[in-house]
PDB file of C-alpha atoms in Angstrom:
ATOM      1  CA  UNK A   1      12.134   3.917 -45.655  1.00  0.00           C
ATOM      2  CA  UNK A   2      10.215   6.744 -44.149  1.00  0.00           C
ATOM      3  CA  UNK A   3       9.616   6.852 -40.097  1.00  0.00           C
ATOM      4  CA  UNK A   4       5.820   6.320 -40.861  1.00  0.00           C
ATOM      5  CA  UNK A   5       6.023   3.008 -42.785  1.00  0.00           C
ATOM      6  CA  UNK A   6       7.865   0.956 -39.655  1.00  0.00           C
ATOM      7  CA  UNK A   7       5.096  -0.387 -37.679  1.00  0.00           C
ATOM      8  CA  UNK A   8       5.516  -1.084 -34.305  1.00  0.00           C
ATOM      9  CA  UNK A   9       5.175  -4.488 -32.777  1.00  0.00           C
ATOM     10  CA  UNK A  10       2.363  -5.040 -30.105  1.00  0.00           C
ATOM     11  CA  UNK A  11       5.019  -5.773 -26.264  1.00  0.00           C
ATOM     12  CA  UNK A  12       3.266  -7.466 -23.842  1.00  0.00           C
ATOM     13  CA  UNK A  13       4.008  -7.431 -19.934  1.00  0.00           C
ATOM     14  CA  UNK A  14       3.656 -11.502 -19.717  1.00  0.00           C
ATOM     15  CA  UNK A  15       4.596 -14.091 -21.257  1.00  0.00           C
ATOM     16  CA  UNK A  16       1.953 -16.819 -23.077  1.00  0.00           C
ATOM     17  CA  UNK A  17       3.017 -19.259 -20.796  1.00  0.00           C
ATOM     18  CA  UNK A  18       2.517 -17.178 -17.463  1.00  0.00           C
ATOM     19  CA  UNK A  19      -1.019 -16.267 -18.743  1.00  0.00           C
ATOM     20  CA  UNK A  20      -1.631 -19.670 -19.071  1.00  0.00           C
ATOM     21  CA  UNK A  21      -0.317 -20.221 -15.931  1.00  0.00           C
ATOM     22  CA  UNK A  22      -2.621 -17.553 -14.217  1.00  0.00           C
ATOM     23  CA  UNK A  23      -5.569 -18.569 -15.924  1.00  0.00           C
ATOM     24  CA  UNK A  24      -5.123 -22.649 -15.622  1.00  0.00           C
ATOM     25  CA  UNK A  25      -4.765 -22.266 -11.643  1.00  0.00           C
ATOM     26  CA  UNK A  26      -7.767 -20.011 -11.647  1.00  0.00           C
ATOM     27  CA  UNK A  27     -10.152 -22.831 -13.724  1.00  0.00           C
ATOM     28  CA  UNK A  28      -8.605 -25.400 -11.514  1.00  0.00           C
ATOM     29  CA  UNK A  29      -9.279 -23.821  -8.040  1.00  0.00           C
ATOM     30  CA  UNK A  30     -12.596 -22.808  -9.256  1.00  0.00           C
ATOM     31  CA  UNK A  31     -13.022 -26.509 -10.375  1.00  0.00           C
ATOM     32  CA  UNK A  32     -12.074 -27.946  -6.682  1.00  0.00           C
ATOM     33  CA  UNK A  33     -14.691 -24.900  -5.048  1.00  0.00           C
ATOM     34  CA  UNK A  34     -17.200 -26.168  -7.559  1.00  0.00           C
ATOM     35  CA  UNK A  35     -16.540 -30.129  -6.480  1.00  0.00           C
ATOM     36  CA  UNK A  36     -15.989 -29.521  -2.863  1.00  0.00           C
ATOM     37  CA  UNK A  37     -19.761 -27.858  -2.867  1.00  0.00           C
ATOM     38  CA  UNK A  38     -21.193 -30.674  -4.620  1.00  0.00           C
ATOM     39  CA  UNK A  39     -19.857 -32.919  -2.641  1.00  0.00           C
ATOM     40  CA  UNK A  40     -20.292 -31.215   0.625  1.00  0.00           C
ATOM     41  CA  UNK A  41     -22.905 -32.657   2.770  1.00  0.00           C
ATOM     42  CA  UNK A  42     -25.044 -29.789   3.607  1.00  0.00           C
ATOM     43  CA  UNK A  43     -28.446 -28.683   2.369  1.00  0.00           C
ATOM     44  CA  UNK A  44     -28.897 -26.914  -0.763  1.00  0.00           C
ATOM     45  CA  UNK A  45     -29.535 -23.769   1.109  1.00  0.00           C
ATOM     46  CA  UNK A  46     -25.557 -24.131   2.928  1.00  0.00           C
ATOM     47  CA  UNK A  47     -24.189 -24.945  -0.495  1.00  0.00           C
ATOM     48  CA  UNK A  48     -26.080 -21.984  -2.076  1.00  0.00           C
ATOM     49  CA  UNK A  49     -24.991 -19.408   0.739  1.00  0.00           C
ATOM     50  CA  UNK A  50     -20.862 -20.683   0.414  1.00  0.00           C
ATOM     51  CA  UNK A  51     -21.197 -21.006  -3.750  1.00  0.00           C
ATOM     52  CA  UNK A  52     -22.502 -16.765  -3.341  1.00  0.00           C
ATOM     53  CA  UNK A  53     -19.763 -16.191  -1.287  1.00  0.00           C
ATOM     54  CA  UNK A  54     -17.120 -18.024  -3.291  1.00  0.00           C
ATOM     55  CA  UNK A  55     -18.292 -15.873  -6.514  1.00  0.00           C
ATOM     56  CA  UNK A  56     -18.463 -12.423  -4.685  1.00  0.00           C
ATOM     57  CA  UNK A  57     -14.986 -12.834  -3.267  1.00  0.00           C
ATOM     58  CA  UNK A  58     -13.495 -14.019  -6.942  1.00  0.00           C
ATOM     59  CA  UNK A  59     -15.408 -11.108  -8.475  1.00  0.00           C
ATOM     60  CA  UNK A  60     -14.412  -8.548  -5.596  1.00  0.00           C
ATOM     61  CA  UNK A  61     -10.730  -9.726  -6.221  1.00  0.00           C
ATOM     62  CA  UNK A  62     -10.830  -9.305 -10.305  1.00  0.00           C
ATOM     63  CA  UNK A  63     -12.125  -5.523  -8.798  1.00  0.00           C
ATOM     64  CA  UNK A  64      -9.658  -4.723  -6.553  1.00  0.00           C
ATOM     65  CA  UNK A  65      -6.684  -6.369  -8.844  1.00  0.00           C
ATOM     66  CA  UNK A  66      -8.207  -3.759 -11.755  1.00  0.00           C
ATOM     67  CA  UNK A  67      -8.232  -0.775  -9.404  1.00  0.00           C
ATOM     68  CA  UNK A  68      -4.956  -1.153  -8.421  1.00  0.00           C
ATOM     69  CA  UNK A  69      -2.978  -1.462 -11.227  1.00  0.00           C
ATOM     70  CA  UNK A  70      -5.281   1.783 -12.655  1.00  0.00           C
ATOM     71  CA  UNK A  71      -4.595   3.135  -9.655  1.00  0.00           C
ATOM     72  CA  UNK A  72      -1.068   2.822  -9.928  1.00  0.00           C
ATOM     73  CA  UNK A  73      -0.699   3.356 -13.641  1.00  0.00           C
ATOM     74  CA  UNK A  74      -2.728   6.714 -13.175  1.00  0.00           C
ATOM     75  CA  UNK A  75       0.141   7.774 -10.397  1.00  0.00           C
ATOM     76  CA  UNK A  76       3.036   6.982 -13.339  1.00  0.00           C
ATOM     77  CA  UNK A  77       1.125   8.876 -15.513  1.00  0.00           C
ATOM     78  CA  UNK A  78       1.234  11.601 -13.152  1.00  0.00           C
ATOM     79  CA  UNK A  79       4.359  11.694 -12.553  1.00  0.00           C
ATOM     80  CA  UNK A  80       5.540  11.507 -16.312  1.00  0.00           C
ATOM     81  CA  UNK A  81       3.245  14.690 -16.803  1.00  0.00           C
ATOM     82  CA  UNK A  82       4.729  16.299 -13.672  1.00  0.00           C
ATOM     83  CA  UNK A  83       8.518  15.583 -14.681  1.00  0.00           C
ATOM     84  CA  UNK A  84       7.630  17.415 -18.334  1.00  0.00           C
ATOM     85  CA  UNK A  85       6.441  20.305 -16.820  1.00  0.00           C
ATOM     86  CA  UNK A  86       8.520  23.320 -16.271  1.00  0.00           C
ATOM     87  CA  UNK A  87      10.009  24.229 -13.200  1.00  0.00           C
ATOM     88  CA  UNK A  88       7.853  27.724 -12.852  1.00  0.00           C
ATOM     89  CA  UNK A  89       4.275  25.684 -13.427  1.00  0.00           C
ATOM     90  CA  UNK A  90       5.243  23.168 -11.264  1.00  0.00           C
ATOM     91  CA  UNK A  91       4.998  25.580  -8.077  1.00  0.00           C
TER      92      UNK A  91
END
């Protein structure tokens, strides 16, 4: 068997069930946001102003959570490319 013919199997960091997890508790909090403003006995204007503010801060956090982790895989990039230089480019 030649080195080009094994195909290499996809890894991934999580499990199923811990995606699951993550994205289950995510629908269901966003489900008791959702009934708490219906419920919530304030004008439409109140529920309007805390339903904007709900969906910036989950949007801002899916933002932040991205830049991170690129932010952090960019660094062990780095540092992989750093380590394979040569000690006389290095500086």
């Amino acid at each position: 068997m030649k080195r080009g013919d094994i195909l290499k199997k996809k890894a991934y960091r999580n499990t199923p069930a811990f995606a699951f997890l993550a994205w289950g508790s995510f629908a269901f909090f966003v489900m008791l946001m959702l009934i708490g403003l219906y419920t919530l006995k304030e004008p439409l204007m109140v529920k309007g102003y805390y339903l904007m503010g709900s969906v910036g801060l989950i949007s801002s956090a899916f933002t932040l959570s991205k830049v991170i982790r690129d932010n952090q895989e960019d660094e062990e990039r780095y540092n992989q490319m750093f380590r394979a230089l040569p000690e006389k480019e290095r500086g």
